[in-house]
Amino acid sequence: MDPVRILADLVQLPSINPMGRDLPPELIHESRVTAYLEKLFTSHGLRCLRSMALPGRENIVAFLDPPGPASSTILFEAHQDTVPIDGMTIDPFGGRVEGGKLFGRGACDVKGGMASMLAAFLRLHQKKKSGMPQVVMACTVDEEHGFHGIQKIAGSSWVREKDPKSIWAVIAEPTQLRIVNAHKGAVRWDLITRGKSCHSSTPHLGENAIYRMGALVPVVEAYAKKLAQGPRHPRLGSASLSMGMIKGGTSVNTVPDSCTAQFDRRLLPGEAPLAAVEDFRSYLHSSCPGDWFEVTEPWLAAPALGDEHSAELVQGLGDCLRKVLGQSVVEAVPYGTDAATLGDLGIPAVVFGPGNIAQAHTKDEWIETDQLYKAMEILILLVEGKSLN
Ligand SMILES: [Zn+2]
């Protein structure tokens, strides 16, 4: 099947990740895309399974098993969800093709990458021959918000029962057909200060939780500075911490008894999300004794992607890029992806796909259709290059 045709179909099926907001039910969640994919796989006679990652939100995974035993697996992964459509200046679900571009929400991030993978997958299915690796196409939910889809994949038996080193994972994101083999991770949590509320006309009778948060702010800032001056990754720079939101109080005439701040900590490869939170917690408690504040458990945790397992995959994919494009570029990027969750299991994982991240999440999101064909061709070569002759 033509990747442009598949992409137009996918863009016409809204699959917005509401990210905690209240949006129209006919636009949110991945079920329409999941149903389309199931029909696509089964109509081609491919084995597939759905698995619930969140209520009503299912990953769908299809398996292309070669005749005879396969000694290795190539896993294609792409997320089904998109970001919301606020402020878009084009029809978000039109899928219009004009001037070599296809327009719509998700065209670039990452239904375009998914379409290239699906087209390659179906082509490989037609050509199926013994000696080729098993190819798995995993279409996950909730990448744009909580990473629940890929966590479900990482825990599934068909991944766990394999030797991680026997898998090569390619994660679709718009990398402009470059290979991304390293990126930072992220962990997010809350800091809550507690006080005692009373009427604001007698503030001496209360304990103001906002003042208490204020006392912690310079401590946090010093910690963030220390982190920025800490160990540097040669390609990703230093780890970082940002205090992004403070919320406290209920009304101007009440002394507030609670104040909450939110943190975004960016991780380097090798840093465990939970350990990063624990380090912050113990720094705060040793600098400010008392039980009037609490550092919560993280509500989002995604590791960084390191390049320690993926050298052979980068080499193999790089050969395919050179054949199709005449060159191959390997880079590190600042944004996080599903690749890190697989990399954490010791699975060689890279990020690769058509489209430019600069067009992701934009008001007139588009992708060059030419890149869809090139990505498809490169992915087919990757599998064929891994086949036994
Ligand atoms: Zn994406």
mmCIF file of N, CA, C and O in Angstrom, residues 269-347:
data_model
loop_
_atom_site.group_PDB
_atom_site.id
_atom_site.type_symbol
_atom_site.label_atom_id
_atom_site.label_comp_id
_atom_site.label_asym_id
_atom_site.label_seq_id
_atom_site.Cartn_x
_atom_site.Cartn_y
_atom_site.Cartn_z
ATOM 1 N N PRO A 269 21.494 10.057 30.157
ATOM 2 C CA PRO A 269 21.553 8.591 30.121
ATOM 3 C C PRO A 269 22.258 8.056 31.373
ATOM 4 O O PRO A 269 23.262 8.622 31.816
ATOM 5 N N GLY A 270 21.692 7.015 31.939
ATOM 6 C CA GLY A 270 22.269 6.429 33.147
ATOM 7 C C GLY A 270 21.624 6.926 34.426
ATOM 8 O O GLY A 270 21.792 6.320 35.485
ATOM 9 N N GLU A 271 20.909 8.043 34.363
ATOM 10 C CA GLU A 271 20.231 8.543 35.563
ATOM 11 C C GLU A 271 18.858 7.901 35.688
ATOM 12 O O GLU A 271 18.048 7.967 34.758
ATOM 13 N N ALA A 272 18.570 7.320 36.858
ATOM 14 C CA ALA A 272 17.252 6.720 37.081
ATOM 15 C C ALA A 272 16.284 7.804 37.549
ATOM 16 O O ALA A 272 16.618 8.593 38.438
ATOM 17 N N PRO A 273 15.081 7.849 36.977
ATOM 18 C CA PRO A 273 14.121 8.888 37.362
ATOM 19 C C PRO A 273 13.859 8.943 38.874
ATOM 20 O O PRO A 273 13.885 10.028 39.468
ATOM 21 N N LEU A 274 13.641 7.786 39.490
ATOM 22 C CA LEU A 274 13.302 7.781 40.922
ATOM 23 C C LEU A 274 14.468 8.265 41.775
ATOM 24 O O LEU A 274 14.281 8.962 42.775
ATOM 25 N N ALA A 275 15.686 7.908 41.371
ATOM 26 C CA ALA A 275 16.868 8.343 42.121
ATOM 27 C C ALA A 275 17.033 9.859 42.033
ATOM 28 O O ALA A 275 17.474 10.508 42.998
ATOM 29 N N ALA A 276 16.656 10.430 40.895
ATOM 30 C CA ALA A 276 16.759 11.889 40.734
ATOM 31 C C ALA A 276 15.805 12.597 41.693
ATOM 32 O O ALA A 276 16.156 13.612 42.305
ATOM 33 N N VAL A 277 14.608 12.063 41.835
ATOM 34 C CA VAL A 277 13.633 12.660 42.755
ATOM 35 C C VAL A 277 14.117 12.514 44.198
ATOM 36 O O VAL A 277 14.036 13.443 44.999
ATOM 37 N N GLU A 278 14.653 11.347 44.496
ATOM 38 C CA GLU A 278 15.141 11.090 45.862
ATOM 39 C C GLU A 278 16.295 12.038 46.213
ATOM 40 O O GLU A 278 16.379 12.533 47.341
ATOM 41 N N ASP A 279 17.153 12.309 45.255
ATOM 42 C CA ASP A 279 18.272 13.214 45.494
ATOM 43 C C ASP A 279 17.761 14.627 45.812
ATOM 44 O O ASP A 279 18.251 15.289 46.729
ATOM 45 N N PHE A 280 16.761 15.073 45.065
ATOM 46 C CA PHE A 280 16.134 16.384 45.302
ATOM 47 C C PHE A 280 15.507 16.415 46.698
ATOM 48 O O PHE A 280 15.682 17.362 47.471
ATOM 49 N N ARG A 281 14.806 15.329 47.036
ATOM 50 C CA ARG A 281 14.117 15.249 48.330
ATOM 51 C C ARG A 281 15.123 15.356 49.474
ATOM 52 O O ARG A 281 14.946 16.130 50.412
ATOM 53 N N SER A 282 16.202 14.580 49.392
ATOM 54 C CA SER A 282 17.131 14.578 50.520
ATOM 55 C C SER A 282 17.902 15.899 50.602
ATOM 56 O O SER A 282 18.220 16.365 51.697
ATOM 57 N N TYR A 283 18.157 16.529 49.446
ATOM 58 C CA TYR A 283 18.802 17.855 49.462
ATOM 59 C C TYR A 283 17.925 18.866 50.206
ATOM 60 O O TYR A 283 18.384 19.609 51.074
ATOM 61 N N LEU A 284 16.631 18.844 49.884
ATOM 62 C CA LEU A 284 15.705 19.795 50.510
ATOM 63 C C LEU A 284 15.579 19.541 52.009
ATOM 64 O O LEU A 284 15.604 20.468 52.818
ATOM 65 N N HIS A 285 15.452 18.270 52.371
ATOM 66 C CA HIS A 285 15.278 17.956 53.791
ATOM 67 C C HIS A 285 16.546 18.255 54.589
ATOM 68 O O HIS A 285 16.459 18.675 55.746
ATOM 69 N N SER A 286 17.721 18.067 53.968
ATOM 70 C CA SER A 286 18.931 18.376 54.736
ATOM 71 C C SER A 286 19.148 19.894 54.816
ATOM 72 O O SER A 286 19.731 20.397 55.773
ATOM 73 N N SER A 287 18.655 20.645 53.825
ATOM 74 C CA SER A 287 18.804 22.111 53.864
ATOM 75 C C SER A 287 17.732 22.766 54.732
ATOM 76 O O SER A 287 17.971 23.832 55.295
ATOM 77 N N CYS A 288 16.557 22.190 54.813
ATOM 78 C CA CYS A 288 15.427 22.787 55.523
ATOM 79 C C CYS A 288 14.754 21.756 56.416
ATOM 80 O O CYS A 288 13.807 21.092 55.978
ATOM 81 N N PRO A 289 15.243 21.608 57.642
ATOM 82 C CA PRO A 289 14.636 20.617 58.537
ATOM 83 C C PRO A 289 13.180 20.978 58.838
ATOM 84 O O PRO A 289 12.813 22.147 58.822
ATOM 85 N N GLY A 290 12.381 19.992 59.140
ATOM 86 C CA GLY A 290 10.968 20.231 59.465
ATOM 87 C C GLY A 290 10.071 19.325 58.650
ATOM 88 O O GLY A 290 10.509 18.729 57.665
ATOM 89 N N ASP A 291 8.824 19.241 59.095
ATOM 90 C CA ASP A 291 7.893 18.354 58.389
ATOM 91 C C ASP A 291 6.779 19.161 57.724
ATOM 92 O O ASP A 291 5.684 18.689 57.533
ATOM 93 N N TRP A 292 7.076 20.412 57.363
ATOM 94 C CA TRP A 292 6.062 21.283 56.780
ATOM 95 C C TRP A 292 6.060 21.263 55.254
ATOM 96 O O TRP A 292 5.339 22.007 54.612
ATOM 97 N N PHE A 293 6.873 20.418 54.668
ATOM 98 C CA PHE A 293 6.793 20.253 53.210
ATOM 99 C C PHE A 293 6.970 18.791 52.832
ATOM 100 O O PHE A 293 7.510 18.000 53.604
ATOM 101 N N GLU A 294 6.520 18.484 51.620
ATOM 102 C CA GLU A 294 6.562 17.105 51.156
ATOM 103 C C GLU A 294 6.940 17.104 49.673
ATOM 104 O O GLU A 294 6.426 17.897 48.886
ATOM 105 N N VAL A 295 7.853 16.208 49.308
ATOM 106 C CA VAL A 295 8.194 15.996 47.894
ATOM 107 C C VAL A 295 7.450 14.738 47.455
ATOM 108 O O VAL A 295 7.675 13.663 48.001
ATOM 109 N N THR A 296 6.542 14.866 46.500
ATOM 110 C CA THR A 296 5.701 13.717 46.120
ATOM 111 C C THR A 296 6.484 12.713 45.280
ATOM 112 O O THR A 296 7.591 12.997 44.807
ATOM 113 N N GLU A 297 5.871 11.559 45.062
ATOM 114 C CA GLU A 297 6.396 10.616 44.080
ATOM 115 C C GLU A 297 6.183 11.249 42.701
ATOM 116 O O GLU A 297 5.275 12.068 42.519
ATOM 117 N N PRO A 298 7.002 10.878 41.706
ATOM 118 C CA PRO A 298 6.811 11.487 40.375
ATOM 119 C C PRO A 298 5.483 11.084 39.728
ATOM 120 O O PRO A 298 5.015 9.975 39.930
ATOM 121 N N TRP A 299 4.916 11.992 38.975
ATOM 122 C CA TRP A 299 3.703 11.660 38.208
ATOM 123 C C TRP A 299 4.020 11.470 36.730
ATOM 124 O O TRP A 299 3.159 11.121 35.944
ATOM 125 N N LEU A 300 5.258 11.679 36.367
ATOM 126 C CA LEU A 300 5.721 11.312 35.026
ATOM 127 C C LEU A 300 7.189 10.923 35.141
ATOM 128 O O LEU A 300 7.955 11.618 35.806
ATOM 129 N N ALA A 301 7.554 9.811 34.548
ATOM 130 C CA ALA A 301 8.956 9.381 34.595
ATOM 131 C C ALA A 301 9.309 8.681 33.297
ATOM 132 O O ALA A 301 8.677 7.695 32.936
ATOM 133 N N ALA A 302 10.264 9.225 32.569
ATOM 134 C CA ALA A 302 10.718 8.611 31.322
ATOM 135 C C ALA A 302 12.230 8.711 31.282
ATOM 136 O O ALA A 302 12.781 9.805 31.396
ATOM 137 N N PRO A 303 12.907 7.578 31.133
ATOM 138 C CA PRO A 303 14.371 7.619 31.167
ATOM 139 C C PRO A 303 14.950 8.292 29.922
ATOM 140 O O PRO A 303 14.229 8.578 28.968
ATOM 141 N N ALA A 304 16.246 8.518 29.947
ATOM 142 C CA ALA A 304 16.961 9.050 28.779
ATOM 143 C C ALA A 304 17.341 7.885 27.869
ATOM 144 O O ALA A 304 17.350 6.735 28.293
ATOM 145 N N LEU A 305 17.651 8.209 26.624
ATOM 146 C CA LEU A 305 18.139 7.193 25.690
ATOM 147 C C LEU A 305 19.650 7.353 25.551
ATOM 148 O O LEU A 305 20.129 8.409 25.131
ATOM 149 N N GLY A 306 20.370 6.310 25.915
ATOM 150 C CA GLY A 306 21.826 6.310 25.746
ATOM 151 C C GLY A 306 22.196 5.498 24.511
ATOM 152 O O GLY A 306 21.358 4.785 23.961
ATOM 153 N N ASP A 307 23.444 5.623 24.092
ATOM 154 C CA ASP A 307 23.839 4.943 22.846
ATOM 155 C C ASP A 307 24.670 3.687 23.098
ATOM 156 O O ASP A 307 25.271 3.141 22.187
ATOM 157 N N GLU A 308 24.672 3.198 24.343
ATOM 158 C CA GLU A 308 25.590 2.105 24.682
ATOM 159 C C GLU A 308 25.206 0.749 24.069
ATOM 160 O O GLU A 308 26.054 -0.109 23.901
ATOM 161 N N HIS A 309 23.922 0.553 23.712
ATOM 162 C CA HIS A 309 23.532 -0.751 23.154
ATOM 163 C C HIS A 309 23.345 -0.735 21.642
ATOM 164 O O HIS A 309 23.152 -1.776 21.046
ATOM 165 N N SER A 310 23.328 0.462 21.039
ATOM 166 C CA SER A 310 22.768 0.541 19.688
ATOM 167 C C SER A 310 23.788 0.686 18.557
ATOM 168 O O SER A 310 23.395 0.924 17.416
ATOM 169 N N ALA A 311 25.087 0.497 18.839
ATOM 170 C CA ALA A 311 26.108 0.750 17.801
ATOM 171 C C ALA A 311 25.867 -0.070 16.527
ATOM 172 O O ALA A 311 25.944 0.453 15.408
ATOM 173 N N GLU A 312 25.532 -1.353 16.704
ATOM 174 C CA GLU A 312 25.360 -2.225 15.532
ATOM 175 C C GLU A 312 24.123 -1.818 14.723
ATOM 176 O O GLU A 312 24.138 -1.817 13.488
ATOM 177 N N LEU A 313 23.062 -1.456 15.436
ATOM 178 C CA LEU A 313 21.837 -0.992 14.767
ATOM 179 C C LEU A 313 22.081 0.317 14.010
ATOM 180 O O LEU A 313 21.640 0.484 12.869
ATOM 181 N N VAL A 314 22.825 1.219 14.641
ATOM 182 C CA VAL A 314 23.143 2.500 13.992
ATOM 183 C C VAL A 314 23.948 2.249 12.712
ATOM 184 O O VAL A 314 23.689 2.861 11.671
ATOM 185 N N GLN A 315 24.868 1.303 12.789
ATOM 186 C CA GLN A 315 25.667 0.940 11.611
ATOM 187 C C GLN A 315 24.776 0.366 10.511
ATOM 188 O O GLN A 315 24.841 0.787 9.355
ATOM 189 N N GLY A 316 23.901 -0.576 10.894
ATOM 190 C CA GLY A 316 23.025 -1.238 9.914
ATOM 191 C C GLY A 316 22.047 -0.254 9.275
ATOM 192 O O GLY A 316 21.861 -0.251 8.054
ATOM 193 N N LEU A 317 21.444 0.589 10.095
ATOM 194 C CA LEU A 317 20.488 1.563 9.563
ATOM 195 C C LEU A 317 21.221 2.632 8.745
ATOM 196 O O LEU A 317 20.727 3.076 7.707
ATOM 197 N N GLY A 318 22.420 2.986 9.205
ATOM 198 C CA GLY A 318 23.242 3.975 8.488
ATOM 199 C C GLY A 318 23.569 3.498 7.074
ATOM 200 O O GLY A 318 23.515 4.275 6.115
ATOM 201 N N ASP A 319 23.858 2.190 6.909
ATOM 202 C CA ASP A 319 24.123 1.634 5.569
ATOM 203 C C ASP A 319 22.906 1.833 4.666
ATOM 204 O O ASP A 319 23.056 2.188 3.494
ATOM 205 N N CYS A 320 21.707 1.617 5.221
ATOM 206 C CA CYS A 320 20.469 1.768 4.418
ATOM 207 C C CYS A 320 20.270 3.232 4.049
ATOM 208 O O CYS A 320 19.858 3.554 2.931
ATOM 209 N N LEU A 321 20.545 4.137 4.971
ATOM 210 C CA LEU A 321 20.406 5.567 4.689
ATOM 211 C C LEU A 321 21.340 5.992 3.559
ATOM 212 O O LEU A 321 20.944 6.729 2.668
ATOM 213 N N ARG A 322 22.573 5.488 3.623
ATOM 214 C CA ARG A 322 23.549 5.864 2.588
ATOM 215 C C ARG A 322 23.108 5.358 1.225
ATOM 216 O O ARG A 322 23.274 6.041 0.216
ATOM 217 N N LYS A 323 22.492 4.156 1.190
ATOM 218 C CA LYS A 323 22.014 3.610 -0.094
ATOM 219 C C LYS A 323 20.897 4.478 -0.680
ATOM 220 O O LYS A 323 20.843 4.713 -1.869
ATOM 221 N N VAL A 324 19.997 4.940 0.170
ATOM 222 C CA VAL A 324 18.811 5.656 -0.336
ATOM 223 C C VAL A 324 19.059 7.161 -0.448
ATOM 224 O O VAL A 324 18.609 7.798 -1.394
ATOM 225 N N LEU A 325 19.781 7.725 0.509
ATOM 226 C CA LEU A 325 19.940 9.186 0.557
ATOM 227 C C LEU A 325 21.339 9.651 0.149
ATOM 228 O O LEU A 325 21.566 10.846 -0.026
ATOM 229 N N GLY A 326 22.273 8.718 0.095
ATOM 230 C CA GLY A 326 23.646 9.093 -0.220
ATOM 231 C C GLY A 326 24.433 9.548 0.997
ATOM 232 O O GLY A 326 25.615 9.853 0.899
ATOM 233 N N GLN A 327 23.803 9.640 2.129
ATOM 234 C CA GLN A 327 24.501 10.032 3.365
ATOM 235 C C GLN A 327 23.690 9.567 4.575
ATOM 236 O O GLN A 327 22.502 9.251 4.443
ATOM 237 N N SER A 328 24.349 9.534 5.716
ATOM 238 C CA SER A 328 23.597 9.244 6.939
ATOM 239 C C SER A 328 24.092 10.155 8.056
ATOM 240 O O SER A 328 25.287 10.415 8.179
ATOM 241 N N VAL A 329 23.146 10.675 8.817
ATOM 242 C CA VAL A 329 23.482 11.573 9.920
ATOM 243 C C VAL A 329 22.998 10.931 11.217
ATOM 244 O O VAL A 329 21.870 10.439 11.286
ATOM 245 N N VAL A 330 23.874 10.913 12.220
ATOM 246 C CA VAL A 330 23.499 10.390 13.537
ATOM 247 C C VAL A 330 23.539 11.554 14.502
ATOM 248 O O VAL A 330 24.514 12.312 14.522
ATOM 249 N N GLU A 331 22.479 11.731 15.299
ATOM 250 C CA GLU A 331 22.493 12.881 16.205
ATOM 251 C C GLU A 331 21.811 12.600 17.544
ATOM 252 O O GLU A 331 21.125 11.597 17.714
ATOM 253 N N ALA A 332 22.039 13.515 18.481
ATOM 254 C CA ALA A 332 21.362 13.493 19.786
ATOM 255 C C ALA A 332 20.354 14.638 19.753
ATOM 256 O O ALA A 332 20.600 15.667 19.141
ATOM 257 N N VAL A 333 19.198 14.464 20.392
ATOM 258 C CA VAL A 333 18.162 15.513 20.355
ATOM 259 C C VAL A 333 17.694 15.840 21.770
ATOM 260 O O VAL A 333 17.861 15.037 22.696
ATOM 261 N N PRO A 334 17.080 17.015 21.947
ATOM 262 C CA PRO A 334 16.642 17.377 23.298
ATOM 263 C C PRO A 334 15.308 16.759 23.725
ATOM 264 O O PRO A 334 15.044 16.641 24.908
ATOM 265 N N TYR A 335 14.444 16.373 22.776
ATOM 266 C CA TYR A 335 13.126 15.863 23.169
ATOM 267 C C TYR A 335 13.162 14.378 23.537
ATOM 268 O O TYR A 335 14.038 13.646 23.086
ATOM 269 N N GLY A 336 12.190 13.941 24.332
ATOM 270 C CA GLY A 336 12.128 12.545 24.763
ATOM 271 C C GLY A 336 11.256 11.714 23.840
ATOM 272 O O GLY A 336 10.399 12.245 23.146
ATOM 273 N N THR A 337 11.494 10.403 23.797
ATOM 274 C CA THR A 337 10.689 9.503 22.964
ATOM 275 C C THR A 337 10.478 8.157 23.666
ATOM 276 O O THR A 337 11.103 7.869 24.689
ATOM 277 N N ASP A 338 9.636 7.333 23.039
ATOM 278 C CA ASP A 338 9.384 5.971 23.530
ATOM 279 C C ASP A 338 10.622 5.074 23.462
ATOM 280 O O ASP A 338 10.664 4.024 24.104
ATOM 281 N N ALA A 339 11.624 5.468 22.684
ATOM 282 C CA ALA A 339 12.802 4.616 22.507
ATOM 283 C C ALA A 339 13.506 4.336 23.833
ATOM 284 O O ALA A 339 14.043 3.247 24.054
ATOM 285 N N ALA A 340 13.489 5.320 24.729
ATOM 286 C CA ALA A 340 14.239 5.188 25.977
ATOM 287 C C ALA A 340 13.704 4.064 26.858
ATOM 288 O O ALA A 340 14.474 3.388 27.543
ATOM 289 N N THR A 341 12.388 3.862 26.824
ATOM 290 C CA THR A 341 11.791 2.813 27.655
ATOM 291 C C THR A 341 12.283 1.437 27.199
ATOM 292 O O THR A 341 12.522 0.548 28.024
ATOM 293 N N LEU A 342 12.454 1.258 25.904
ATOM 294 C CA LEU A 342 12.985 -0.006 25.394
ATOM 295 C C LEU A 342 14.495 -0.080 25.629
ATOM 296 O O LEU A 342 15.025 -1.126 26.006
ATOM 297 N N GLY A 343 15.182 1.044 25.425
ATOM 298 C CA GLY A 343 16.621 1.096 25.672
ATOM 299 C C GLY A 343 16.959 0.709 27.114
ATOM 300 O O GLY A 343 17.963 0.060 27.381
ATOM 301 N N ASP A 344 16.078 1.089 28.025
ATOM 302 C CA ASP A 344 16.251 0.772 29.440
ATOM 303 C C ASP A 344 16.253 -0.741 29.707
ATOM 304 O O ASP A 344 16.802 -1.196 30.705
ATOM 305 N N LEU A 345 15.621 -1.509 28.806
ATOM 306 C CA LEU A 345 15.598 -2.969 28.955
ATOM 307 C C LEU A 345 16.831 -3.609 28.330
ATOM 308 O O LEU A 345 16.963 -4.829 28.314
ATOM 309 N N GLY A 346 17.713 -2.783 27.762
ATOM 310 C CA GLY A 346 18.897 -3.326 27.087
ATOM 311 C C GLY A 346 18.641 -3.627 25.625
ATOM 312 O O GLY A 346 19.466 -4.243 24.947
ATOM 313 N N ILE A 347 17.489 -3.192 25.108
ATOM 314 C CA ILE A 347 17.165 -3.396 23.692
ATOM 315 C C ILE A 347 17.819 -2.280 22.872
ATOM 316 O O ILE A 347 17.632 -1.107 23.181
#
